[in-house]
XYZ file of C-alpha atoms in Angstrom:
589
model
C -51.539 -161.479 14.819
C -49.757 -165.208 14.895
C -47.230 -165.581 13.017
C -48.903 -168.286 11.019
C -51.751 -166.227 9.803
C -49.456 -163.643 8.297
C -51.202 -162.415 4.644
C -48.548 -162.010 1.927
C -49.526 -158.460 2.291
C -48.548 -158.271 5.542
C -45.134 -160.044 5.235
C -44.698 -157.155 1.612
C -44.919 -154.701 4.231
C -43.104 -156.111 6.941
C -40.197 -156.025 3.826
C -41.008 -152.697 2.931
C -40.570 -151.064 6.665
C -37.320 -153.145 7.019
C -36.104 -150.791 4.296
C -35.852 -147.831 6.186
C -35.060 -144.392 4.787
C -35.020 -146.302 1.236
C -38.824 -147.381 1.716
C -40.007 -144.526 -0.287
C -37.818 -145.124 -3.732
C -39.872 -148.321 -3.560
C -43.272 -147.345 -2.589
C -43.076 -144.878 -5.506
C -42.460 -148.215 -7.805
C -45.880 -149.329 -7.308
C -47.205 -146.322 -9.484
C -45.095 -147.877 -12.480
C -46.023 -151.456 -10.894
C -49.765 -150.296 -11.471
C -49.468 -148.553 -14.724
C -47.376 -151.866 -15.756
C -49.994 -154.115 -14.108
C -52.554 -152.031 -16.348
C -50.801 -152.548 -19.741
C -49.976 -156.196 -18.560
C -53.568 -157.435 -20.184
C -53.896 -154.270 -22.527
C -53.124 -156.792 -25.262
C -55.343 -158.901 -24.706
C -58.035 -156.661 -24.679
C -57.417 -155.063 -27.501
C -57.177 -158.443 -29.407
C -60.852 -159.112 -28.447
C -62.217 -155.530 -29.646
C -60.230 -156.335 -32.809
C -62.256 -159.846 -32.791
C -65.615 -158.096 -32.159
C -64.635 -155.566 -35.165
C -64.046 -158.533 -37.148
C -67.127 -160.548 -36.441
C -69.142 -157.771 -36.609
C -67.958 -156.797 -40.280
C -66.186 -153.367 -38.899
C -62.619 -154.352 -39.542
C -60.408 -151.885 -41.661
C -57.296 -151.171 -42.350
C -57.547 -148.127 -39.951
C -58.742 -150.108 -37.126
C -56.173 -152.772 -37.634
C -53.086 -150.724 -37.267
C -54.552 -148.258 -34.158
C -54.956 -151.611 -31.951
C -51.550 -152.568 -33.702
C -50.676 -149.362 -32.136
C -52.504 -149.992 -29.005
C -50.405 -153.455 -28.623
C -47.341 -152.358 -29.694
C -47.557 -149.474 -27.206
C -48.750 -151.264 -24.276
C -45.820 -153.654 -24.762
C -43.122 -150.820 -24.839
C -44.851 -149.151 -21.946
C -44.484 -152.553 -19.731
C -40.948 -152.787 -20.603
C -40.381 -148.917 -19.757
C -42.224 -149.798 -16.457
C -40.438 -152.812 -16.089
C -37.361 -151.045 -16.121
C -37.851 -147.966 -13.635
C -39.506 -150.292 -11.113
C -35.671 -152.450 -11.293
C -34.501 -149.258 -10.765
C -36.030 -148.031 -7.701
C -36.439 -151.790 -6.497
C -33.822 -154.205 -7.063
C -31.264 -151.467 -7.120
C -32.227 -149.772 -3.854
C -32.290 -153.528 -2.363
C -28.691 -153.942 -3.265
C -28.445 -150.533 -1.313
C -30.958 -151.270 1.586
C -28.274 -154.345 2.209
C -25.444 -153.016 2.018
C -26.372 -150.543 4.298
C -27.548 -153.600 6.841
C -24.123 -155.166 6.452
C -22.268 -151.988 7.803
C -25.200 -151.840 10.353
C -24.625 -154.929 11.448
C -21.051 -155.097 11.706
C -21.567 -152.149 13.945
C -23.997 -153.632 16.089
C -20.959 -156.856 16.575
C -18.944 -154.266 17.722
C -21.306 -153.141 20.618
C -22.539 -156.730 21.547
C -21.232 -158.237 24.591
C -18.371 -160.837 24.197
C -20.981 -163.652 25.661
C -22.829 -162.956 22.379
C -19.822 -164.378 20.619
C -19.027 -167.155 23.138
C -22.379 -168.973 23.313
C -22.340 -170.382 19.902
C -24.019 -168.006 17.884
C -20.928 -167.819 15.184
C -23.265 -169.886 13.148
C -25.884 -167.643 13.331
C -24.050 -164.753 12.488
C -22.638 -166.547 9.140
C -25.676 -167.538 8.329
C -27.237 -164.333 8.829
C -24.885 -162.141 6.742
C -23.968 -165.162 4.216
C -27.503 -166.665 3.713
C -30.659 -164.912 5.148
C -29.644 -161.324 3.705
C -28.197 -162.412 0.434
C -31.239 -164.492 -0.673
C -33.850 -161.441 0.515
C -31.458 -159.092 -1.550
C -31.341 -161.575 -4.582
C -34.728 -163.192 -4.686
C -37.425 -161.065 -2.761
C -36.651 -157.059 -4.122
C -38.309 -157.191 -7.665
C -40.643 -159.367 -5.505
C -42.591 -156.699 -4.545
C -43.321 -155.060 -7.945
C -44.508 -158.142 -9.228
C -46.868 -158.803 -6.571
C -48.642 -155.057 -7.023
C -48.594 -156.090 -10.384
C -50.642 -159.311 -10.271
C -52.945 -157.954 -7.811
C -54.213 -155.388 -10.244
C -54.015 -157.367 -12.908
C -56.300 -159.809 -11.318
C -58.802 -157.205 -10.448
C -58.593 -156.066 -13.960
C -59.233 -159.511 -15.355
C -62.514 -159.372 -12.658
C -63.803 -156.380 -13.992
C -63.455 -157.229 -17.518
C -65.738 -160.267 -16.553
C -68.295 -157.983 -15.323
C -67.834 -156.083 -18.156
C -68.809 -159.252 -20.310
C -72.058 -159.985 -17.954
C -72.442 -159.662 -14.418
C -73.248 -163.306 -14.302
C -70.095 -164.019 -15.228
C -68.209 -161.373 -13.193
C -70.286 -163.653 -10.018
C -69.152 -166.568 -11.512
C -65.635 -165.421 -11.659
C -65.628 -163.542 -8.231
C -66.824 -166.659 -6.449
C -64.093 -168.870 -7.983
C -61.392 -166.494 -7.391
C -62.027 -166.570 -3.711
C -62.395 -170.138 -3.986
C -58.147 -169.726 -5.648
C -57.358 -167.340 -3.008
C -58.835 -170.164 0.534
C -56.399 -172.746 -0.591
C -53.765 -170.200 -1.252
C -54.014 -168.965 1.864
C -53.864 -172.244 3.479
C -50.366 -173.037 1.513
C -49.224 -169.912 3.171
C -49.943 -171.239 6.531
C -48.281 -174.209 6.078
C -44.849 -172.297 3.956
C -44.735 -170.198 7.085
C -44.691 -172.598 9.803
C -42.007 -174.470 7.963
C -39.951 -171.005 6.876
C -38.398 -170.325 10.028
C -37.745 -174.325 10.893
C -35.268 -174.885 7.728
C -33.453 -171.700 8.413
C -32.750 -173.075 11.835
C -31.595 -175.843 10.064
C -29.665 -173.873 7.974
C -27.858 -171.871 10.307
C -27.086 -175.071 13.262
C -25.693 -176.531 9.644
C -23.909 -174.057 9.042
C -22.008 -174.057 12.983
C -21.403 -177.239 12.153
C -19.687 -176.799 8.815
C -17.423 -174.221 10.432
C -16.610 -176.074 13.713
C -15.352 -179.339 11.439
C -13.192 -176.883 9.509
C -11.952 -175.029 12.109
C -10.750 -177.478 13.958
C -9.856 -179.481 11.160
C -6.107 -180.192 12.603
C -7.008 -181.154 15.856
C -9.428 -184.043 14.107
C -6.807 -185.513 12.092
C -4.380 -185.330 14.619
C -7.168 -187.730 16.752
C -8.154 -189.513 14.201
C -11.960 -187.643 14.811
C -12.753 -187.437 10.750
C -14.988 -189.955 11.336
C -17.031 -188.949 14.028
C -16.760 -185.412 13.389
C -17.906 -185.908 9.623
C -20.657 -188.205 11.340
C -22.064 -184.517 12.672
C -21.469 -182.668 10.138
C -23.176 -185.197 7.489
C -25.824 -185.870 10.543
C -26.882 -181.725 9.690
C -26.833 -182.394 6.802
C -29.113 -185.065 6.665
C -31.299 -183.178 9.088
C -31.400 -180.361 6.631
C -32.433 -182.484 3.340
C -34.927 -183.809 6.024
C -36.605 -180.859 6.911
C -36.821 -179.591 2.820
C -38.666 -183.001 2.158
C -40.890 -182.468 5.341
C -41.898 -179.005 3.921
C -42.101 -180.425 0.132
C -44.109 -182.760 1.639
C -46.617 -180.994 3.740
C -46.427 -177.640 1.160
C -47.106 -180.255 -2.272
C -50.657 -181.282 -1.534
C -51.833 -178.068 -0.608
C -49.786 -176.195 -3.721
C -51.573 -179.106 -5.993
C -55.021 -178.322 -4.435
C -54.453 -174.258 -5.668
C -53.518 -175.648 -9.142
C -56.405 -178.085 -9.323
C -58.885 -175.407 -8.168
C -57.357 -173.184 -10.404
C -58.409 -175.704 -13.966
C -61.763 -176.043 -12.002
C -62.236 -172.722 -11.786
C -61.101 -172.028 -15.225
C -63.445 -174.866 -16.580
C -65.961 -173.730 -14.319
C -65.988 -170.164 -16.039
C -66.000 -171.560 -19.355
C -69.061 -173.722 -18.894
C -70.866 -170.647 -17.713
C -69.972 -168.874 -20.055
C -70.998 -170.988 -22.722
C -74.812 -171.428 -21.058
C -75.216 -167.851 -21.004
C -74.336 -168.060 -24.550
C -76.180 -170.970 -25.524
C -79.290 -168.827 -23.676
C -78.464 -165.644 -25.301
C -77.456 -164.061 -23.111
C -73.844 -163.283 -24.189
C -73.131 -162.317 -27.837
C -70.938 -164.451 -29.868
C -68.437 -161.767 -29.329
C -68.350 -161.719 -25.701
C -68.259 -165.633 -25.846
C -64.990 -165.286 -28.274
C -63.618 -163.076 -25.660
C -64.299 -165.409 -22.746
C -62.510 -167.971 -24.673
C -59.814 -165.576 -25.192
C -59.467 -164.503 -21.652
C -60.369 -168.048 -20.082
C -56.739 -169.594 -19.403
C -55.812 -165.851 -17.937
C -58.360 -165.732 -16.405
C -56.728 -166.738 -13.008
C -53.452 -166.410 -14.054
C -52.342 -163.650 -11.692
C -53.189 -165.028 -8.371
C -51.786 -168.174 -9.447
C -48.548 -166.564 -9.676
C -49.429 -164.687 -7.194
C -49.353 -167.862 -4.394
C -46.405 -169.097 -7.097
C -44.235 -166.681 -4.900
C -45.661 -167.600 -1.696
C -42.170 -170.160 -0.621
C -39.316 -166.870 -1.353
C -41.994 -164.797 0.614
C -42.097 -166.981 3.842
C -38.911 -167.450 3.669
C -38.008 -164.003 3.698
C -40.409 -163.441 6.250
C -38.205 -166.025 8.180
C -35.056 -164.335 7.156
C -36.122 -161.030 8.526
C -36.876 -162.374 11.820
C -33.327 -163.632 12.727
C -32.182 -160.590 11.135
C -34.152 -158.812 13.745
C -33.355 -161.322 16.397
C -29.144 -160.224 15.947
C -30.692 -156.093 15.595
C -32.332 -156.804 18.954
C -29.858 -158.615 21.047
C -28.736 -155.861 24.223
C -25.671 -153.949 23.136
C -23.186 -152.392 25.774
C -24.848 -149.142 26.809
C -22.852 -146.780 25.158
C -24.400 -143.851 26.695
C -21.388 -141.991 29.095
C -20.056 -138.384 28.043
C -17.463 -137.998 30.337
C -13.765 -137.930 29.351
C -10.869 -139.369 31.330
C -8.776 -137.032 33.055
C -4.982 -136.816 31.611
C -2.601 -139.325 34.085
C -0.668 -135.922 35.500
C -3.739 -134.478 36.482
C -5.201 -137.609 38.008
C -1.571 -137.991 39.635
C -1.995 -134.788 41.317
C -5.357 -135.637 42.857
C -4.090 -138.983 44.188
C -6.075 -140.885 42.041
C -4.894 -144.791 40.944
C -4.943 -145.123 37.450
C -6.839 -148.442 37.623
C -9.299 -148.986 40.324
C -11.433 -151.925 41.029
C -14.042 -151.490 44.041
C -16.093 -154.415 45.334
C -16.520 -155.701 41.620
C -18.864 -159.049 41.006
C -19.588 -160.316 37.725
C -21.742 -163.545 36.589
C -21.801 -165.806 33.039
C -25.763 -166.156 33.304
C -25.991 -167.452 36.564
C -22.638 -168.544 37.474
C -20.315 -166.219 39.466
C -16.926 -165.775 38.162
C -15.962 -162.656 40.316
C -17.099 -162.107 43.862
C -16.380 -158.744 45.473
C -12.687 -158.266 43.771
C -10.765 -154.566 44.653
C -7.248 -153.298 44.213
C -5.719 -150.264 42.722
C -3.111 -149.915 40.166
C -1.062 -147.119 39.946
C 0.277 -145.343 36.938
C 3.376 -147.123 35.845
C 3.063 -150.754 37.982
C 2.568 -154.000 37.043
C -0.102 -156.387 38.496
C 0.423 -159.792 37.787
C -2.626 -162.099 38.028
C -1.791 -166.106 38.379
C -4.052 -169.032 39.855
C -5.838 -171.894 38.206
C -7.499 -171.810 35.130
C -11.132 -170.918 35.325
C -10.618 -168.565 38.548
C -11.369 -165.495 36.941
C -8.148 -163.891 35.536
C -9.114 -163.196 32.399
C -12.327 -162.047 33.365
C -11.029 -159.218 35.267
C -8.708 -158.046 32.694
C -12.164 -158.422 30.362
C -14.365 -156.123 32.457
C -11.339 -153.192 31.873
C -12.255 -153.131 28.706
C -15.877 -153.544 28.748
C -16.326 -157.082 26.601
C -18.774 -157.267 29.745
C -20.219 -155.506 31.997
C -19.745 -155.555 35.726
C -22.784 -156.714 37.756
C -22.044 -155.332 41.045
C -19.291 -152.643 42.060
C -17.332 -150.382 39.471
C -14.147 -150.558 37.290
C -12.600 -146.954 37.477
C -9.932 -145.135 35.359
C -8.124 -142.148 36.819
C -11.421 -141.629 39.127
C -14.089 -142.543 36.352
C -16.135 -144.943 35.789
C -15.648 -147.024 32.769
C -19.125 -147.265 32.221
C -19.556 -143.124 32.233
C -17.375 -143.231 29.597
C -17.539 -144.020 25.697
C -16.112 -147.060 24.424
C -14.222 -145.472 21.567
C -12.635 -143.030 24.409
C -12.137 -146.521 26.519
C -10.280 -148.492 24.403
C -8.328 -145.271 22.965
C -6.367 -145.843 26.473
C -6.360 -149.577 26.776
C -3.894 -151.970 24.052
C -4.267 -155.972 24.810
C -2.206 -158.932 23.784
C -3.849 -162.068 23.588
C -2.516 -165.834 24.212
C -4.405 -166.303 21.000
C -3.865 -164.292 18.257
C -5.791 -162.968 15.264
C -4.059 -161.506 12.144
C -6.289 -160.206 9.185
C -5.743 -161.460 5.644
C -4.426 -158.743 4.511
C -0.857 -157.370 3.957
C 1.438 -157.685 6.953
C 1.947 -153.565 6.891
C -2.358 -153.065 7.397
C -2.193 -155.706 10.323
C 0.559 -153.290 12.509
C -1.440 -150.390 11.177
C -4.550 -151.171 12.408
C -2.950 -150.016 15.924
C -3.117 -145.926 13.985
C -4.887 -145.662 11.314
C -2.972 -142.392 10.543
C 0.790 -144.149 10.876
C 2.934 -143.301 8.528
C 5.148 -146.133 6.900
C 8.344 -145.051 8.967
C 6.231 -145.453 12.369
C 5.365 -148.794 11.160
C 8.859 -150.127 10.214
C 10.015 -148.511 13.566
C 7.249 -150.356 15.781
C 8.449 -153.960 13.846
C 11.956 -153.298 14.794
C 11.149 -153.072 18.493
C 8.613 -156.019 18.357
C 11.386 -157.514 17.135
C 9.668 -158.785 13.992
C 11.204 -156.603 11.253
C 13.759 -159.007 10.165
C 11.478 -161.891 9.527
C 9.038 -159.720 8.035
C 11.861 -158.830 5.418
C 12.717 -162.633 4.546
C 9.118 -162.683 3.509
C 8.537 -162.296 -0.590
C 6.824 -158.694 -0.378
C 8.402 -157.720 2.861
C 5.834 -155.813 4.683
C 3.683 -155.875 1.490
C 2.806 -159.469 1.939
C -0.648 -161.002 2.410
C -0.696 -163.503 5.202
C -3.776 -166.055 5.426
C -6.899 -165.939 7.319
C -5.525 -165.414 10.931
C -1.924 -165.603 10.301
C -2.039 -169.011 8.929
C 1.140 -168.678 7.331
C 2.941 -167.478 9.818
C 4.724 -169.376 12.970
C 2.732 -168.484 16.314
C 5.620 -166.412 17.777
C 5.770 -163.842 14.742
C 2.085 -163.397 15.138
C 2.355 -162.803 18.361
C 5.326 -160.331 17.608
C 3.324 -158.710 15.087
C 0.042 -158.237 17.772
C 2.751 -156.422 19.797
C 4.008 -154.101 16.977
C 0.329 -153.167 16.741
C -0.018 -152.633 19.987
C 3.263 -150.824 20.330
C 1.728 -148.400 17.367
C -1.432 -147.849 19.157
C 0.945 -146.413 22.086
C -2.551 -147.009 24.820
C -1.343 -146.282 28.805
C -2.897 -149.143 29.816
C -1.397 -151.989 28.466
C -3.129 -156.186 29.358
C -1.345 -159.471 28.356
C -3.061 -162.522 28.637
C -0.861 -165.038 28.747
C 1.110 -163.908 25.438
C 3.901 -166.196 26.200
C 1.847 -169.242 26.732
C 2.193 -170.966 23.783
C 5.151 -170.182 22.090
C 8.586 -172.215 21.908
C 11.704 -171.137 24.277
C 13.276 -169.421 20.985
C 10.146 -167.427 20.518
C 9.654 -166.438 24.009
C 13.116 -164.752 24.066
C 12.080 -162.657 21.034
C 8.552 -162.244 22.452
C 10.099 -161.315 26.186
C 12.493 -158.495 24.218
C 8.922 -157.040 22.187
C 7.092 -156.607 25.667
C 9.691 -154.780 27.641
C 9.432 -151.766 24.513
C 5.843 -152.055 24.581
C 5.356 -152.172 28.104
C 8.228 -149.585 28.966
C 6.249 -146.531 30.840
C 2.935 -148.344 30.960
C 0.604 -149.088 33.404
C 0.234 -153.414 32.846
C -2.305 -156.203 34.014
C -0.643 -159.530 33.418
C -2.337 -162.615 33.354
C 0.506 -165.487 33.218
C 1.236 -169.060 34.057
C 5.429 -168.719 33.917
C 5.809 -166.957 37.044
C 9.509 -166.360 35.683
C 8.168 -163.693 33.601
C 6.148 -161.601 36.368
C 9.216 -161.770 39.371
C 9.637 -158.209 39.147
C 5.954 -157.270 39.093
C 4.584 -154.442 41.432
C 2.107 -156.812 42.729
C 1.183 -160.298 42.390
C -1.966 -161.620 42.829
C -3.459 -165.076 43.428
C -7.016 -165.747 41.898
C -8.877 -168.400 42.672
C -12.641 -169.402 42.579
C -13.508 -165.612 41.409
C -11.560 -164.200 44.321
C -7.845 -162.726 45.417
C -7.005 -164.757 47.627
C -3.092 -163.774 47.764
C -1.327 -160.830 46.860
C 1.656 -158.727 47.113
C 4.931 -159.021 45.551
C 7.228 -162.028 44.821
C 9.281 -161.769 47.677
C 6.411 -161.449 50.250
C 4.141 -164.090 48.981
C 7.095 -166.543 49.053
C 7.844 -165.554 52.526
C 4.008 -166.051 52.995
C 4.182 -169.905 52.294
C 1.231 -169.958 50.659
C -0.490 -170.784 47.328
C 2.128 -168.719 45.784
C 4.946 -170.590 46.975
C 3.329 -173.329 46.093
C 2.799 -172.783 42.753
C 6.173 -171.672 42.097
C 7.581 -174.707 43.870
C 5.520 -176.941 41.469
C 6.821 -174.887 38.488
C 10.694 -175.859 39.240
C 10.206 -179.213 39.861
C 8.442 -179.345 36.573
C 11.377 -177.172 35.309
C 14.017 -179.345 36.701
C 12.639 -182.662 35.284
């Protein structure tokens, strides 16, 4: 079925299924949806028996209060109904979602790193911030309703029947008239859904860009421009909404004008059969009563047809994020202890004939080398050769294409992720710190630290005495990615974390490339501790700090090109030398 010829039934169930293991608790609130729907006209009917009893002299005092009764009841039972079909609706919604949030936030954690890196920040915010919280607000108690009318309107059919089967036609034929130009407003709702959450979400990207990079646009003198964009989305959204209002209006109009036809329509024939006797007076008083509610239901029915699409839309870039490839997390072997892989011979770290591609651009080409337990491999060269990717395929934020990444004689892949990173720590050039207290940003290395092994881990990062100047000491909440704090104590802090984790393998990317000379002395002091006894992959672009490395090797254009250690790729006159050359000149202006 297309997509644009969804029924609204179709898109309830799609909504239903999406519910999982809580689809039940609502299914079994359409049996107090129906018994609601039922009592829903009860009224109404009973106000036209109590009009025949009255026209036909029968009224008494005894008739008067039962269908008092009989109203009074059916109101009391809708608002029972009412409020068990909240229950097992709107509340399990609030349940189904939050459910999808945790599901989701595990799914981030399995998705490959290009996920992240080809722009799709915007649709994640918009997913989690938008698309589920309007389905969870709006479209739950949807469903209810919907039963509700349904049977309500085939009540309100029967009754005409009921009245004369000429009129029951009458009413069958118009009601099918209601329900072509409903259906042809749902067309139209849906193929505009999915556009203006498009819109939605590139707005959102482009909300988040301009304040992310908020600094670097002032310090340009970009407001300008870059509010040009972000008011450009804007304008593209408001766009879009008229474009739908526009094409959705008409068609919306045409149900409500069929809708008084149909209702007139009724009416008139109604009032021939009377005229021709063939309806009592009664039955005409109760046409008259029922006429204007007649059609009622399906008109609210299609009155929810815009939150329906639109969830319908929502669902699908829900499922888009549920369906992107995830690592395959499927290995059960464990990696062998270091002593025992030391007594087999086995590098700690091996890479063997290992290619890798961003879509279809190569960034590694047949890269090997071992590391043994204990060294350190420095990797230098020009940006873009493919440093960091290496030291991103240890720890699986990709996958290799070709070759294999082993551990102590394992391959990565063969093992699970949690096991993985268990044995890898890594300290970024840039850093992220949590808003949160500075003490659950070093803990996050153990979960299970105790407060002493905290405090110890900041004095050898070298960050405890800073951390104490603070107001609350280790107690104190730092902004949204360490915004309050200098770039050399959060990158003192990311070490203390690391330092707490206490992972064998240990890869810094570039940690000193952005900090001050100050900093870097402090910085220097935190990675010797963390680093002492480790086996380390360094990317850097001081060659200073990597003179005493194990190896050093030169990447460039996805390939080694160079390596050994200081003193033999100097004596190599190479790109090495070269580099370091360029370095002191730069050093001694």
């Amino acid at each position: 079925m297309k997509k644009q010829n969804k029924s609204m039934i179709s898109m309830m169930h799609r909504l239903v299924e999406f519910c999982g293991k809580y689809k039940v608790p609502i299914r079994v609130s359409y049996l107090p949806g129906f018994i609601k729907g039922l009592v829903m006209k009860s009224p109404l009917m009973a106000s036209f028996f109590l009009a025949c009893d009255f026209m036909a002299g029968r009224m008494t005092k005894k008739s008067c209060l039962i269908y008092g009764l009989i109203i009074l009841t059916c109101v009391i039972l809708q608002a029972v109904m009412q409020n068990i079909t909240d229950r097992l609706q709107s509340a399990t919604g609030f349940k189904v979602f939050a459910d999808k949030r945790m599901e989701m936030g595990d799914r981030f954690r399995k998705l490959t790193m290009g996920y992240f890196t080809e722009g799709n920040i915007g649709k994640v915010s918009s997913v989690l911030a938008t698309d589920m919280n309007f389905i969870e607000e709006n479209c739950m108690m949807v469903l209810e309703e919907l039963v509700g009318l349904m049977i309500s309107q085939g009540l309100m059919i029967a009754f005409m029947f009921f009245l004369s089967w000429q009129l029951g036609l009458t009413a069958l034929a118009c009601l099918l008239l209601v329900i072509l130009f409903g259906n042809i407003t749902t067309r139209i709702s849906i193929s505009h859904s999915m556009l203006k959450q498009k819109t939605a979400e590139k707005m959102t990207s482009a909300v988040l860009e301009f304040a992310e990079g908020i600094g670097i646009i002032k310090t340009f003198n970009l407001l300008g421009e870059k509010s040009k964009e972000v008011s450009e989305s804007f304008e593209e959204s408001s766009k879009n909404s008229i474009g739908f209002e526009m094409a959705y209006a008409p068609w919306w109009a045409s149900v409500l004008i069929s809708y008084g036809i149909v209702t007139a329509l009724t009416l008139f024939v109604s009032g021939l059969l009377s005229s021709k006797g063939m309806m009592t007076n009664e039955y005409f008083l109760g046409m008259v009563l029922f006429a204007f509610d007649l059609f009622a239901p399906i008109k609210a029915y299609y009155g929810n047809i815009a939150r329906l699409t639109v969830t319908d839309a929502c669902l699908d870039r829900i499922e888009s994020v549920f369906d992107k490839a995830e690592i395959v997390n499927e290995g059960k072997d464990t990696l062998m202890s270091a002593e025992d892989a030391a007594r087999k011979g086995l590098p700690e770290i091996s890479y063997q004939n290992v290619s890798f591609a961003y879509g279809n651009k190569e960034a590694l080409h047949d890269i090997s080398f071992d590391v043994q337990k204990g060294q350190m491999i420095a990797l230098v060269g020009p940006s873009g050769g493919g440093k960091s990717t290496i030291a991103n395929l240890l720890a699986r934020f990709w996958d290799v294409k070709r070759g294999s990444i082993k551990i102590r004689g394992t391959d990565i892949r063969k093992v699970p992720v949690a096991n993985l990173m268990d044995n890898i720590s890594m300290v970024f050039q840039r850093v992220y710190l949590f808003q949160d207290s500075i003490y659950n940003n070093i803990a996050m290395g153990k979960t299970n630290a105790t407060r002493e092994e905290v405090i110890e881990v900041a004095k050898k990062a070298r960050c405890y005495d800073f951390i104490m100047q603070l107001p609350d000491g280790f107690d104190t909440v730092i902004g949204e990615g360490g915004a309050d704090l200098s770039g050399g104590e959060q990158q003192r802090i990311s070490i203390a974390r690391c330092m707490l984790k206490d992972a064998p393998i240990v890869i810094l990317d570039e940690a000193t490339a952005s900090v001050d000379a100050d900093n870097e002395h402090f910085i220097q002091e935190a990675i010797s501790e963390l680093c002492r006894g480790k086996t380390l992959i360094v990317i850097a672009h001081r060659l200073n700090t990597i003179r005493n490395a194990s190896r050093i090797m030169v990447i460039k254009n996805g390939q080694i090109v160079e390596s050994g250690t200081h003193e033999e790729l100097l004596a190599k006159d190479g790109q090495y030398k070269n580099m370091v050359i360029r370095q002191n000149l730069s050093i001694k202006k």
